[in-house]
Amino acid sequence: MNLLILSAGTRDKVVQYFKKELGDRGRVIATDCSNLAPAVYEADAFYLVPRITAPDYLDVILDICRKEKITGVFSLIDPELSLLAKEREKFLAVGTTPIISDYDLVETCFDKYRMYELLQKMQIPTGKCYLDKEAFYRAVECGEISYPVFVKPVRGSASLHINKVGSAKEIEVLFDLYDDLMIQEYMDGQEYGADVYMDMISGRCTSIFVKKKIKMRAGETDKSVSFKDEKLFELIRHFAETCGFCGMIDIDIFEIDGVYYISEVNPRFGGGYPHAYACGVNMPAAVFRNLAGQENAVEIGAYAENICMMKYNEIAIRDMSGTRIVP
């Protein structure tokens, strides 16, 4: 059994976890468009590939899958997830299973307004959203929403171009500067992150790890503490199973006055997953069981509370003499 991790970047821990869980049963292969991506050197083999926007990118990845006899593949960056989902049949044709939810669901996750509409349809609490700034102004006048609010791209990740604003003047400036913006209610409450695994065979939610976020940086969790609440577990399970997610997903949640609001959903490993793994929530093992044709047992909340994660900086040093550096 061989696993391919696409766009490994700086996610060294994820590569390490999969190597540890696979052991001597196969190899973990990594790719990136830069040979200065430290995570690729944690893998058993590394391929330097074109950027995902290159016309031959998919063919290059499929060739790697054939050559390395890849059993399963997943990506660690958002722009590649839609590609994996859309081209699922091409991967299956070469014997490789893409570990990703279906294309429409992935696209819904990346369109914040579509996700808002889905959550509303499911009657799951979520922050109010507006594509039309005039409709937002009317809602302010009616007392349905108040400043401050967030102005953000409808599609985007890593908290890029998100602005907290407190006036119509600021909104007008941003809408003049950028296209495809939306206005989102400011959720003034405790933020949580959930690392969730959806079994690829049974379709059931088999594990949920929730962390209370203490400190954030560039959209990722720097400091967090493990947290458990059966009411939240049930909300997440119902949402994920009803939508039909597959594999690893990452969910952002706010709690305000005892009510949990789902904010955003990423159909991939979240940046804070090492916290879950350190607490015994072993998604790599779950992936390998599924790829071997075995269902995972349901173990939601199987971890201890009050375990803290504290990220810190590390560096990788490598002699690149004789190698063309691709930044």
Coordinates of C-alpha atoms in Angstrom, one line a residue:
M1 CA 0.0 0.0 0.0
N2 CA 1.5 3.3 -1.1
L3 CA 0.1 6.8 -0.3
L4 CA 0.6 10.1 -2.2
I5 CA 0.5 13.4 -0.3
L6 CA 0.1 16.3 -2.8
S7 CA 1.4 19.8 -2.1
A8 CA 3.0 18.8 1.2
G9 CA 4.6 22.2 1.8
T10 CA 5.3 22.8 5.5
R11 CA 3.1 20.1 6.9
D12 CA 5.9 17.9 8.1
K13 CA 3.9 16.4 11.0
V14 CA 1.2 15.0 8.7
V15 CA 3.8 13.2 6.5
Q16 CA 5.5 11.9 9.6
Y17 CA 2.2 10.6 11.0
F18 CA 1.4 8.7 7.8
K19 CA 4.9 7.2 7.6
K20 CA 4.6 6.0 11.2
E21 CA 1.2 4.4 10.8
L22 CA 2.1 2.7 7.4
G23 CA 5.3 1.3 8.8
D24 CA 6.9 -1.3 6.5
R25 CA 3.6 -2.0 4.7
G26 CA 4.4 0.5 1.9
R27 CA 5.7 3.9 1.1
V28 CA 4.6 7.5 1.6
I29 CA 5.3 9.7 -1.4
A30 CA 5.1 13.5 -1.4
T31 CA 5.0 16.2 -4.0
D32 CA 5.4 20.0 -4.2
C33 CA 6.1 22.6 -6.8
S34 CA 9.1 23.7 -4.7
N35 CA 12.1 21.7 -3.5
L36 CA 12.3 24.1 -0.5
A37 CA 9.1 22.6 0.9
P38 CA 10.4 20.9 4.1
A39 CA 7.7 18.3 4.4
V40 CA 8.7 16.5 1.2
Y41 CA 12.0 15.4 2.8
E42 CA 10.0 13.5 5.5
A43 CA 8.5 11.2 2.8
D44 CA 10.0 8.0 1.4
A45 CA 10.3 9.7 -2.0
F46 CA 9.6 13.2 -3.3
Y47 CA 8.6 14.5 -6.8
L48 CA 9.0 18.1 -7.9
V49 CA 5.9 18.9 -9.9
P50 CA 4.6 21.8 -11.9
R51 CA 2.2 24.3 -10.3
I52 CA -1.4 23.1 -10.2
T53 CA -2.3 25.7 -12.8
A54 CA 0.0 24.1 -15.4
P55 CA -1.9 22.4 -18.2
D56 CA 0.0 19.1 -17.8
Y57 CA -0.3 19.0 -14.0
L58 CA -2.9 16.3 -13.8
D59 CA -1.1 14.1 -16.2
V60 CA 2.1 14.4 -14.1
I61 CA 0.3 13.4 -11.0
L62 CA -1.5 10.5 -12.7
D63 CA 1.9 9.3 -14.0
I64 CA 3.3 9.3 -10.5
C65 CA 0.3 7.3 -9.3
R66 CA 1.0 4.7 -12.0
K67 CA 4.7 4.6 -11.4
E68 CA 4.5 4.3 -7.6
K69 CA 1.4 2.1 -7.6
I70 CA -0.4 4.6 -5.4
T71 CA -3.3 3.2 -3.4
G72 CA -4.7 6.5 -2.0
V73 CA -4.0 10.3 -2.6
F74 CA -5.0 13.5 -0.9
S75 CA -3.9 17.1 -1.0
L76 CA -3.1 19.6 1.8
I77 CA -4.0 22.8 -0.1
D78 CA -7.4 24.1 -1.0
P79 CA -7.0 24.9 -4.7
E80 CA -6.1 21.2 -5.4
L81 CA -9.1 19.7 -3.6
S82 CA -11.6 20.5 -6.4
L83 CA -9.2 19.1 -9.0
L84 CA -9.0 15.8 -7.1
A85 CA -12.7 15.6 -6.6
K86 CA -13.5 16.5 -10.2
E87 CA -11.0 14.0 -11.7
R88 CA -11.9 11.2 -9.3
E89 CA -12.6 8.7 -12.1
K90 CA -9.2 9.3 -13.7
F91 CA -7.5 8.4 -10.5
L92 CA -9.7 5.4 -9.9
A93 CA -8.8 4.2 -13.5
V94 CA -5.1 4.0 -12.5
G95 CA -5.9 2.2 -9.2
T96 CA -5.7 5.2 -6.9
T97 CA -8.5 6.3 -4.5
P98 CA -8.8 10.1 -4.0
I99 CA -9.4 10.8 -0.3
I100 CA -11.8 13.7 -0.9
S101 CA -15.5 14.5 -0.7
D102 CA -17.6 14.8 -3.9
Y103 CA -17.0 17.7 -6.2
D104 CA -20.2 19.6 -5.6
L105 CA -19.7 19.4 -1.8
V106 CA -16.1 20.5 -2.1
E107 CA -17.2 23.5 -4.2
T108 CA -19.8 24.4 -1.6
C109 CA -17.2 24.4 1.1
F110 CA -15.1 26.9 -0.9
D111 CA -18.1 29.2 -1.6
K112 CA -18.9 30.8 1.7
Y113 CA -22.3 32.0 0.6
R114 CA -23.3 28.6 -0.7
M115 CA -22.2 27.0 2.6
Y116 CA -24.3 29.6 4.4
E117 CA -27.3 28.7 2.3
L118 CA -26.8 25.0 3.0
L119 CA -26.5 25.5 6.7
Q120 CA -29.7 27.6 6.6
K121 CA -31.5 24.9 4.7
M122 CA -30.4 22.3 7.3
Q123 CA -31.5 24.7 10.1
I124 CA -28.1 24.7 11.6
P125 CA -27.1 28.0 13.3
T126 CA -24.6 30.1 11.4
G127 CA -23.7 33.7 11.0
K128 CA -25.8 35.9 8.7
C129 CA -24.3 36.6 5.3
Y130 CA -25.1 39.1 2.6
L131 CA -23.9 39.3 -1.0
D132 CA -25.8 42.5 -1.7
K133 CA -24.5 45.4 0.4
E134 CA -27.8 47.2 0.0
A135 CA -29.7 44.3 1.5
F136 CA -27.2 44.4 4.4
Y137 CA -27.8 48.1 4.9
R138 CA -31.6 47.4 5.1
A139 CA -31.0 44.7 7.6
V140 CA -29.0 47.1 9.7
E141 CA -31.8 49.6 9.6
C142 CA -34.3 46.9 10.7
G143 CA -32.1 45.9 13.6
E144 CA -31.4 42.4 12.1
I145 CA -27.7 42.9 12.3
S146 CA -25.2 45.4 13.6
Y147 CA -21.6 46.6 13.2
P148 CA -18.9 45.4 13.4
V149 CA -19.1 42.9 10.5
F150 CA -16.6 41.0 8.4
V151 CA -16.1 41.7 4.7
K152 CA -14.5 38.8 3.0
P153 CA -14.1 37.1 -0.4
V154 CA -16.9 34.7 -1.2
R155 CA -14.1 32.2 -2.1
G156 CA -10.8 32.2 -0.3
S157 CA -8.7 30.6 2.4
A158 CA -6.0 31.3 5.0
S159 CA -8.0 34.4 6.2
L160 CA -6.7 36.4 3.2
H161 CA -8.4 39.8 2.5
I162 CA -10.7 39.5 5.5
N163 CA -11.6 42.9 7.0
K164 CA -13.4 43.7 10.2
V165 CA -15.4 46.9 9.5
G166 CA -17.5 49.2 11.6
S167 CA -19.2 51.5 9.0
A168 CA -20.9 51.7 5.7
K169 CA -18.1 53.9 4.4
E170 CA -15.5 51.1 5.0
I171 CA -17.8 48.7 3.2
E172 CA -18.1 51.0 0.2
V173 CA -14.4 51.3 -0.1
L174 CA -13.8 47.6 0.0
F175 CA -16.6 46.8 -2.5
D176 CA -15.1 49.4 -4.8
L177 CA -11.6 47.8 -4.5
Y178 CA -12.5 44.1 -4.8
D179 CA -15.0 41.9 -6.6
D180 CA -16.9 38.9 -5.3
L181 CA -17.1 40.1 -1.7
M182 CA -19.7 39.2 1.0
I183 CA -20.6 40.6 4.3
Q184 CA -20.7 38.2 7.3
E185 CA -22.0 38.7 10.8
Y186 CA -19.3 39.2 13.3
M187 CA -19.4 36.2 15.7
D188 CA -18.4 37.6 19.0
G189 CA -18.0 34.3 21.0
Q190 CA -15.6 31.4 21.8
E191 CA -14.2 29.8 18.7
Y192 CA -13.6 26.0 18.4
G193 CA -12.1 23.8 15.7
A194 CA -13.2 20.3 14.9
D195 CA -11.1 17.6 13.2
V196 CA -13.5 15.1 11.8
Y197 CA -13.1 11.8 10.0
M198 CA -15.8 10.4 7.7
D199 CA -15.5 6.7 6.9
M200 CA -15.0 6.2 3.2
I201 CA -16.8 2.9 3.2
S202 CA -19.7 3.3 5.7
G203 CA -20.2 7.0 5.3
R204 CA -20.5 7.3 9.0
C205 CA -18.7 9.9 11.2
T206 CA -16.2 7.8 13.1
S207 CA -14.1 10.4 15.0
I208 CA -14.4 14.0 16.1
F209 CA -11.8 16.0 18.0
V210 CA -12.7 19.4 19.3
K211 CA -10.3 22.1 20.4
K212 CA -11.0 25.4 22.0
K213 CA -9.0 28.0 20.2
I214 CA -6.9 30.2 22.4
K215 CA -4.7 32.0 19.8
M216 CA -4.8 32.3 16.1
R217 CA -2.3 33.4 13.4
A218 CA -3.0 33.7 9.6
G219 CA -6.1 31.6 9.9
E220 CA -4.4 28.7 11.8
T221 CA -4.6 27.8 15.4
D222 CA -1.4 28.5 17.4
K223 CA -2.6 27.6 20.8
S224 CA -5.6 25.4 21.8
V225 CA -7.0 23.1 24.5
S226 CA -8.9 19.9 23.9
F227 CA -12.6 20.1 24.7
K228 CA -15.7 17.8 24.8
D229 CA -19.4 18.4 24.6
E230 CA -21.9 15.8 23.5
K231 CA -24.3 18.4 22.1
L232 CA -21.5 19.7 19.8
F233 CA -20.5 16.2 18.8
E234 CA -24.1 15.5 17.8
L235 CA -24.4 18.7 15.8
I236 CA -21.1 17.9 13.9
R237 CA -22.1 14.3 13.3
H238 CA -25.5 15.2 12.0
F239 CA -24.1 17.9 9.7
A240 CA -21.2 15.8 8.3
E241 CA -23.3 12.6 7.7
T242 CA -26.2 14.5 6.2
C243 CA -24.0 16.3 3.7
G244 CA -22.1 13.1 2.9
F245 CA -18.5 14.2 3.5
C246 CA -15.7 11.7 2.9
G247 CA -12.3 11.4 4.7
M248 CA -10.8 14.3 6.7
I249 CA -12.7 17.5 7.3
D250 CA -12.0 20.6 9.4
I251 CA -14.8 22.7 10.8
D252 CA -14.8 26.1 12.5
I253 CA -17.4 26.7 15.1
F254 CA -18.4 29.6 17.4
E255 CA -20.3 29.3 20.7
I256 CA -22.5 32.3 21.7
D257 CA -24.8 32.2 24.8
G258 CA -24.7 28.4 24.8
V259 CA -25.6 28.0 21.0
Y260 CA -23.1 26.5 18.6
Y261 CA -22.8 28.1 15.2
I262 CA -20.9 26.4 12.3
S263 CA -18.8 29.0 10.5
E264 CA -16.6 27.4 7.9
V265 CA -15.9 23.9 6.6
N266 CA -12.6 22.8 5.0
P267 CA -12.7 19.3 3.3
R268 CA -9.1 18.5 4.3
F269 CA -6.7 18.2 7.2
G270 CA -6.8 21.4 9.3
G271 CA -3.6 23.1 10.3
G272 CA -4.3 22.2 13.9
Y273 CA -4.6 18.4 13.3
P274 CA -1.4 17.6 15.2
H275 CA -3.2 18.5 18.4
A276 CA -5.8 15.8 17.6
Y277 CA -3.1 13.2 16.7
A278 CA -1.2 13.9 19.9
C279 CA -4.4 13.2 21.8
G280 CA -4.9 9.8 20.2
V281 CA -7.3 10.7 17.3
N282 CA -5.5 8.7 14.6
M283 CA -6.8 9.7 11.2
P284 CA -3.9 8.2 9.3
A285 CA -4.7 4.8 10.7
A286 CA -8.4 5.3 9.8
V287 CA -7.3 6.2 6.2
F288 CA -5.2 3.1 5.8
R289 CA -8.0 0.8 7.2
N290 CA -10.4 2.3 4.6
L291 CA -7.9 1.8 1.8
A292 CA -7.6 -1.8 2.9
G293 CA -11.3 -2.2 2.6
Q294 CA -12.1 -2.1 6.3
E295 CA -14.7 0.1 8.0
N296 CA -13.6 2.1 11.1
A297 CA -15.4 1.8 14.4
V298 CA -17.2 4.9 15.7
E299 CA -14.9 6.5 18.4
I300 CA -16.3 10.0 18.6
G301 CA -14.8 12.0 21.5
A302 CA -12.2 9.3 22.4
Y303 CA -9.7 11.6 23.9
A304 CA -8.9 13.5 27.1
E305 CA -9.9 17.1 27.8
N306 CA -7.7 19.9 28.8
I307 CA -4.7 18.8 26.7
C308 CA -3.0 21.9 25.4
M309 CA -1.2 22.4 22.0
M310 CA 1.4 25.2 21.7
K311 CA 2.9 25.7 18.2
Y312 CA 6.5 26.9 18.0
N313 CA 8.9 27.6 15.1
E314 CA 11.3 25.0 13.8
I315 CA 13.7 25.0 10.8
A316 CA 15.0 22.5 8.3
I317 CA 18.6 22.6 7.0
R318 CA 19.5 20.8 3.8
D319 CA 22.6 20.8 1.6
M320 CA 21.3 21.7 -1.9
S321 CA 24.7 21.7 -3.6
G322 CA 24.4 20.7 -7.2
T323 CA 20.6 21.1 -7.2
R324 CA 18.6 23.8 -8.9
I325 CA 16.6 25.6 -6.2
V326 CA 12.9 25.9 -7.1
P327 CA 11.4 28.4 -4.6

